[in-house]
Tab-separated table of C-alpha atoms and ligand atoms in Angstrom:
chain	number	residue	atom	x	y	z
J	1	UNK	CA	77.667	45.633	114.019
J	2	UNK	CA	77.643	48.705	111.377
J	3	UNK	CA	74.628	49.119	109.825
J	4	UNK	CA	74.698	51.348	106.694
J	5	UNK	CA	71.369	52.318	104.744
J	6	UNK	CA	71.986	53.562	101.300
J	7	UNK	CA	68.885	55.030	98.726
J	8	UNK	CA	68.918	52.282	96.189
J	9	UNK	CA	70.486	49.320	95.030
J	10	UNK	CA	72.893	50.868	92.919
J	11	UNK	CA	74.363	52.701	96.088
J	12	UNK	CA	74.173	49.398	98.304
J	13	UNK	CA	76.429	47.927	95.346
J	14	UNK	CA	79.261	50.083	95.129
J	15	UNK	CA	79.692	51.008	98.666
J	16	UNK	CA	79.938	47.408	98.783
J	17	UNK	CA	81.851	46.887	95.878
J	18	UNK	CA	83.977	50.112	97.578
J	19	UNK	CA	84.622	48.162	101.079
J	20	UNK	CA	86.060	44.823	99.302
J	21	UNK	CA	88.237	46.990	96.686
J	22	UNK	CA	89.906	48.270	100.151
J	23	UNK	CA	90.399	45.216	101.667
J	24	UNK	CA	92.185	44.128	98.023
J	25	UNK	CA	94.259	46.874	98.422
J	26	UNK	CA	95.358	46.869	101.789
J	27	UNK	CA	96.112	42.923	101.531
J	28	UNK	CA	96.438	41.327	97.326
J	29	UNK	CA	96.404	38.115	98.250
J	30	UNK	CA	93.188	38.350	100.136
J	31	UNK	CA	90.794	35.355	101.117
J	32	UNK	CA	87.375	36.197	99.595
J	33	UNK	CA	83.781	34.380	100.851
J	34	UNK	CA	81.358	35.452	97.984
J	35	UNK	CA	77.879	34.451	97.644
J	36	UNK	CA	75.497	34.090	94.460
J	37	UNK	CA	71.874	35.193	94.057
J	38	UNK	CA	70.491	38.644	92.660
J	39	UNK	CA	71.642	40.826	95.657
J	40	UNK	CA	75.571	40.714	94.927
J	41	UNK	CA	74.907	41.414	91.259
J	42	UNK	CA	75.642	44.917	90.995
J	43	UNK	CA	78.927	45.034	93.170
J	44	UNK	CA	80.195	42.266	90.774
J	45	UNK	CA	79.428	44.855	88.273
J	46	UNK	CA	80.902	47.570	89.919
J	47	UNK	CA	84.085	45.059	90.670
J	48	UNK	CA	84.711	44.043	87.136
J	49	UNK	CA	84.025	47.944	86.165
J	50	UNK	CA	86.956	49.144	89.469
J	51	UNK	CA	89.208	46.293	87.500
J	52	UNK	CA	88.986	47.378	84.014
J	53	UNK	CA	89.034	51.231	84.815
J	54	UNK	CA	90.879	51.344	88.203
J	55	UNK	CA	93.439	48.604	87.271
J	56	UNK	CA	91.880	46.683	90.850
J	57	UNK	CA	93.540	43.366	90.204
J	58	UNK	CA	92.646	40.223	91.541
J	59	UNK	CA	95.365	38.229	90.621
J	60	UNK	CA	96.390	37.366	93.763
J	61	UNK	CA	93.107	36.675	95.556
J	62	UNK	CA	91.050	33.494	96.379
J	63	UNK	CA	87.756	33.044	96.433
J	64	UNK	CA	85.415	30.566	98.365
J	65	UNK	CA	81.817	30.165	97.474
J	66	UNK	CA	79.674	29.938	100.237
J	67	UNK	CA	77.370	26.958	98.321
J	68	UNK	CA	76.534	25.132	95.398
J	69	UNK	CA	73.760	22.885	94.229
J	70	UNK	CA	73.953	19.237	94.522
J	71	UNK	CA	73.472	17.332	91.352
J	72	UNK	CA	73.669	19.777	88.904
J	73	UNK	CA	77.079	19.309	86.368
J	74	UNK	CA	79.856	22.261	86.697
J	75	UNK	CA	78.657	24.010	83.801
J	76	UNK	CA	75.123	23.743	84.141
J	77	UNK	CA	73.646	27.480	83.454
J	78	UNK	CA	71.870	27.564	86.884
J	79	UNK	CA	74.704	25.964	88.442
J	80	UNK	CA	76.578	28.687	91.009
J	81	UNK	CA	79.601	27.425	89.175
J	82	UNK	CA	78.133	29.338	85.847
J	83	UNK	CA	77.086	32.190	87.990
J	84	UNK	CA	80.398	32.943	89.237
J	85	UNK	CA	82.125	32.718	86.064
J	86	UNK	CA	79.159	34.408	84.216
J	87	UNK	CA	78.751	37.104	86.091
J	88	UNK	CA	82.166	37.567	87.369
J	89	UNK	CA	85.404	35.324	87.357
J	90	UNK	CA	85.481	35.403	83.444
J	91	UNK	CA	85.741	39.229	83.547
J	92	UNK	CA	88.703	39.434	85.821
J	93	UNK	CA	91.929	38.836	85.764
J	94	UNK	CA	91.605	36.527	88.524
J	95	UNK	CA	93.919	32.880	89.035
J	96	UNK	CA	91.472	30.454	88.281
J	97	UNK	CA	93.504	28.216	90.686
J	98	UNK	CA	91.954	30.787	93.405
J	99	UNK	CA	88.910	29.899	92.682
J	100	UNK	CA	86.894	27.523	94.730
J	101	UNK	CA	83.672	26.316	94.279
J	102	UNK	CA	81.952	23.345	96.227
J	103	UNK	CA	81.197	20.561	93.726
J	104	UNK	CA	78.180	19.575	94.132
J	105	UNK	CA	78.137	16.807	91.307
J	106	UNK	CA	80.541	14.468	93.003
J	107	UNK	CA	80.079	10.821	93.683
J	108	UNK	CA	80.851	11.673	97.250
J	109	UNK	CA	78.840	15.152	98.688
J	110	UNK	CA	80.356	14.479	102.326
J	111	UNK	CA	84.027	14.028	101.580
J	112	UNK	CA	83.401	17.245	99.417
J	113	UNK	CA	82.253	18.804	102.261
J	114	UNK	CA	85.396	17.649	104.512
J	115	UNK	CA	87.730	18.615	101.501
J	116	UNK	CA	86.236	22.105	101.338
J	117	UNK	CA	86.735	23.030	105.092
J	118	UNK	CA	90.650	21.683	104.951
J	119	UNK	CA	91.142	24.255	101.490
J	120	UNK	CA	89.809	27.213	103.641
J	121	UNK	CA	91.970	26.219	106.361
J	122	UNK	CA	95.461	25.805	104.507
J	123	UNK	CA	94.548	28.790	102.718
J	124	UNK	CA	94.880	30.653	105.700
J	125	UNK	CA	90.939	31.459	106.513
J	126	UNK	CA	88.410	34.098	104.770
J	127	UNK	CA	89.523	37.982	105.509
J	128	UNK	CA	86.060	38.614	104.278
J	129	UNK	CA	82.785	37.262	103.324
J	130	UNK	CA	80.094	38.442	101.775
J	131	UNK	CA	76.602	37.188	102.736
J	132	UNK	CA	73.014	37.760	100.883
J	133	UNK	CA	69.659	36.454	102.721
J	134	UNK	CA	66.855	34.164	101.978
J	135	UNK	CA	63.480	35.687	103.028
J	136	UNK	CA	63.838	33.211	105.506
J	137	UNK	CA	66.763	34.370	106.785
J	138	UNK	CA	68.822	31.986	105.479
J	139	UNK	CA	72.856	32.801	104.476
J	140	UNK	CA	74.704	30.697	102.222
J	141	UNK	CA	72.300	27.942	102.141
J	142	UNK	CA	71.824	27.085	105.881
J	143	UNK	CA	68.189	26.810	106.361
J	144	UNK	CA	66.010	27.315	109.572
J	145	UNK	CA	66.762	24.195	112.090
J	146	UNK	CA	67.434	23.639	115.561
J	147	UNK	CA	71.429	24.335	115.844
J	148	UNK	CA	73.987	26.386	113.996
J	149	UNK	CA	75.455	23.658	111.590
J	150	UNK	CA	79.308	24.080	112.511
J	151	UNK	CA	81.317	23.129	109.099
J	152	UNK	CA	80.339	22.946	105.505
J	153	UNK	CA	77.735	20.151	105.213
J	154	UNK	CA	75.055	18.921	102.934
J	155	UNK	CA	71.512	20.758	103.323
J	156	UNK	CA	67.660	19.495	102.387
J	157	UNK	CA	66.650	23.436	100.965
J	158	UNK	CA	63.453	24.775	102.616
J	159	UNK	CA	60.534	24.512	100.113
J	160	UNK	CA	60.424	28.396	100.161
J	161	UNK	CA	63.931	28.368	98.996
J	162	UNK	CA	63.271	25.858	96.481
J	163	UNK	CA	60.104	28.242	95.682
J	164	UNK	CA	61.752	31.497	95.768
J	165	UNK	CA	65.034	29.869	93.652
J	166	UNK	CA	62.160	28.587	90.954
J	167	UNK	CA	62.848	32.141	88.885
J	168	UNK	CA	66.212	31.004	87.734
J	169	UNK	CA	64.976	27.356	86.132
J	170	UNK	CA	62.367	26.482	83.750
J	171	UNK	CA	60.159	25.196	86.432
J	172	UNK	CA	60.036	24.305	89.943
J	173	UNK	CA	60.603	20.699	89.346
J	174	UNK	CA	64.102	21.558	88.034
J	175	UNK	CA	65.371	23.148	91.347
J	176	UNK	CA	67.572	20.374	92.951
J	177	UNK	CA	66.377	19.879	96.980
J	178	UNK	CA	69.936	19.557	98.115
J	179	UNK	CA	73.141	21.819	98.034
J	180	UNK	CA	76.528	21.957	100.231
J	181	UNK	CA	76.843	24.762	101.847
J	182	UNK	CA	79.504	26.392	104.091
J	183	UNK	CA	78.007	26.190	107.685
J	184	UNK	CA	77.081	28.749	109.745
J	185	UNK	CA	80.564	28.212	111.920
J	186	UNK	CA	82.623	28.580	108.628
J	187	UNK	CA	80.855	32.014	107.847
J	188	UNK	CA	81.555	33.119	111.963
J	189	UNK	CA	85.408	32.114	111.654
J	190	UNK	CA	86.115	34.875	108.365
J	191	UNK	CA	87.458	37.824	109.843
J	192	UNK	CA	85.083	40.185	108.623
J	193	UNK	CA	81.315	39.701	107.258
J	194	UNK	CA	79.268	41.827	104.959
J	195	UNK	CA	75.613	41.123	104.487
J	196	UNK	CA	73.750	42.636	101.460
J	197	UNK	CA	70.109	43.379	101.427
J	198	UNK	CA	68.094	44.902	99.167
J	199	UNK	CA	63.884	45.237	99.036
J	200	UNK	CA	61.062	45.190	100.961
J	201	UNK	CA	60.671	41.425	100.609
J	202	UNK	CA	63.643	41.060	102.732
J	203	UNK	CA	62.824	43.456	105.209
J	204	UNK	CA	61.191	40.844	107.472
J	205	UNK	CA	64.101	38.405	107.567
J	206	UNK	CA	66.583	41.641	108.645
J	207	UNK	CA	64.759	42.507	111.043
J	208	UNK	CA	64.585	39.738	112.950
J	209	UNK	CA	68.387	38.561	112.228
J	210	UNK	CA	69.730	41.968	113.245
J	211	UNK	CA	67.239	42.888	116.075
J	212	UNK	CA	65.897	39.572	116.642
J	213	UNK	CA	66.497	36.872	119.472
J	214	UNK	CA	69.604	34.797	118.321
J	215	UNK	CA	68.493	31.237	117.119
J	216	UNK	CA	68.937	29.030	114.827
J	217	UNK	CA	65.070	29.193	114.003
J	218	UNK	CA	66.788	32.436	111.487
J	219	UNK	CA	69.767	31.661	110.849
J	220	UNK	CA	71.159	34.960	109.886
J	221	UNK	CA	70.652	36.098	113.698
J	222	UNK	CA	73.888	34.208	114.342
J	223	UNK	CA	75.682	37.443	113.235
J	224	UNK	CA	74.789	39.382	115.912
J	225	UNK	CA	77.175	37.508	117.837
J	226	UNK	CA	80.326	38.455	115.295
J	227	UNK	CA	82.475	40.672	116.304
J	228	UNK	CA	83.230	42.329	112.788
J	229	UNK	CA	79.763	42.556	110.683
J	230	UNK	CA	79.011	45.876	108.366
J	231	UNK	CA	75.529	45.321	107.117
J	232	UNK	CA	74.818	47.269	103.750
J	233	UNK	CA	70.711	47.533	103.261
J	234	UNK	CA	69.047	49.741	100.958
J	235	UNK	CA	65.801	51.853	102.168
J	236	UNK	CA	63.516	49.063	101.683
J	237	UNK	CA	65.376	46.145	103.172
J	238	UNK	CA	65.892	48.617	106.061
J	239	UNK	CA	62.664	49.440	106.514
J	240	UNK	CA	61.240	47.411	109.287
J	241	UNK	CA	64.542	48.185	111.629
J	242	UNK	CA	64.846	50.269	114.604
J	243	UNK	CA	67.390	52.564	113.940
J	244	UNK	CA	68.954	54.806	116.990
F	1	GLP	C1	70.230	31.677	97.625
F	1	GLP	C2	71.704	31.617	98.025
F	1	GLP	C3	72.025	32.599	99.116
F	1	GLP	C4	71.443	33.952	98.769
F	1	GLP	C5	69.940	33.850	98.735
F	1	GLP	C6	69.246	35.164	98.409
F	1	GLP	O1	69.433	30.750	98.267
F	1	GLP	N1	72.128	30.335	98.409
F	1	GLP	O2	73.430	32.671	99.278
F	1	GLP	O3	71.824	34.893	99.747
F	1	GLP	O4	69.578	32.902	97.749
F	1	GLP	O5	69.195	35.361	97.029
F	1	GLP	P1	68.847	36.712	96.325
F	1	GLP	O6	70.044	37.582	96.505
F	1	GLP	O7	68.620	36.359	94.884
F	1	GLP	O8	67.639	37.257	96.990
């Protein structure tokens, strides 16, 4: 596992942003994981900035989201759905037959979730994904439990995540209490992972999933046992590791 501190956010975002322009470049038709939530914010910023100034294209890539709320329509403006376009499919020249999304406002959440595995598969697996964390240590939206959910599956959110997700909608009542997520098997068969930290508030949950015991109690621990993880923390997210 690399572990790279950078001063601020703004650094965190475009060495990230820096590390998946590479991989475009080195492979176009690359298989992209991307998650949602404040953290990734400014490397889709930087992205969209590398593609209308560097000519990056992403005509040729895919995307997978790693989750999605369940009950809210495609379009609604806290849906991930409206994220992603918002903050960054709708500013790149991206084939919006690359992108996928799990739909989380279908009659049937569980075929969804069977449907979603079989695209990632025929589309040849995820070259890289890019994970935030709860302050729970959540990624994508795999909560604390007692195993590592395998596939893509349908998740009860943690009341803290339900808490902590409360900023986006008018009040806490609005957060839906269940989402599809890809499991924490899909995010350990991409070939490469980046996690993305920024803050003291999320110093706590890196600590113990880089330099904690691996279990399922904190989910994100299960990426000490990847063989290809570059972890990109600012000062404060950083500051509760040991660092040799
Ligand atoms: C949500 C998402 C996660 C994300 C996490 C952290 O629950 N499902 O994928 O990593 O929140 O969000 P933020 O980056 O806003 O702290």
């Amino acid at each position: 596992m690399k572990i790279k501190v950078t001063n601020s956010y703004s650094e965190m975002s475009s060495v990230a942003a820096s590390k998946v322009a590479k991989i475009i470049e080195e492979k176009p038709n690359a298989v992209l994981g991307l998650p949602t939530g404040n953290t990734p914010l400014g490397m889709y910023h930087e992205l969209i900035a590398m593609h209308q100034k560097a000519n990056l294209s992403f005509e040729k890539v895919t995307t997978f989201n790693l989750d999605e709320y369940i009950g809210l329509e495609r379009d609604h403006i806290n849906s991930y759905n409206y994220f992603m376009f918002h903050n960054f499919f709708k500013h790149i020249d991206i084939d919006k037959a690359n992108i996928n999304i799990p739909n989380g406002n279908t009659e049937d959440p569980k075929e969804e979730c069977a449907e979603y595995e079989k695209k990632i598969a025929k589309a040849g697996g995820i070259d890289l994904i890019i994970l935030g964390i709860g302050v729970n240590g959540h990624i994508a939206f795999n909560e604390p439990s007692d195993h590592f959910p395998a596939s893509t599956h349908i998740v009860t959110l943690d009341q803290s995540t339900v808490q902590a997700n409360a900023r986006f909608f008018m009040s806490v009542d609005e957060v839906p209490r269940f989402a599809i997520t890809m499991g924490i098997g899909s995010i350990m068969h991409c070939r490469k992972i980046m996690l993305l930290a920024n803050g003291e508030a999320k110093a706590q949950a890196v600590k113990e999933a880089l330099q904690g015991p691996i279990t399922p109690a904190l989910p994100g621990s299960a990426l000490q046992l990847h063989k290809d993880v570059t972890v990109i923390l600012d000062t404060g997210a950083a500051s509760r590791l040991t660092l040799t």
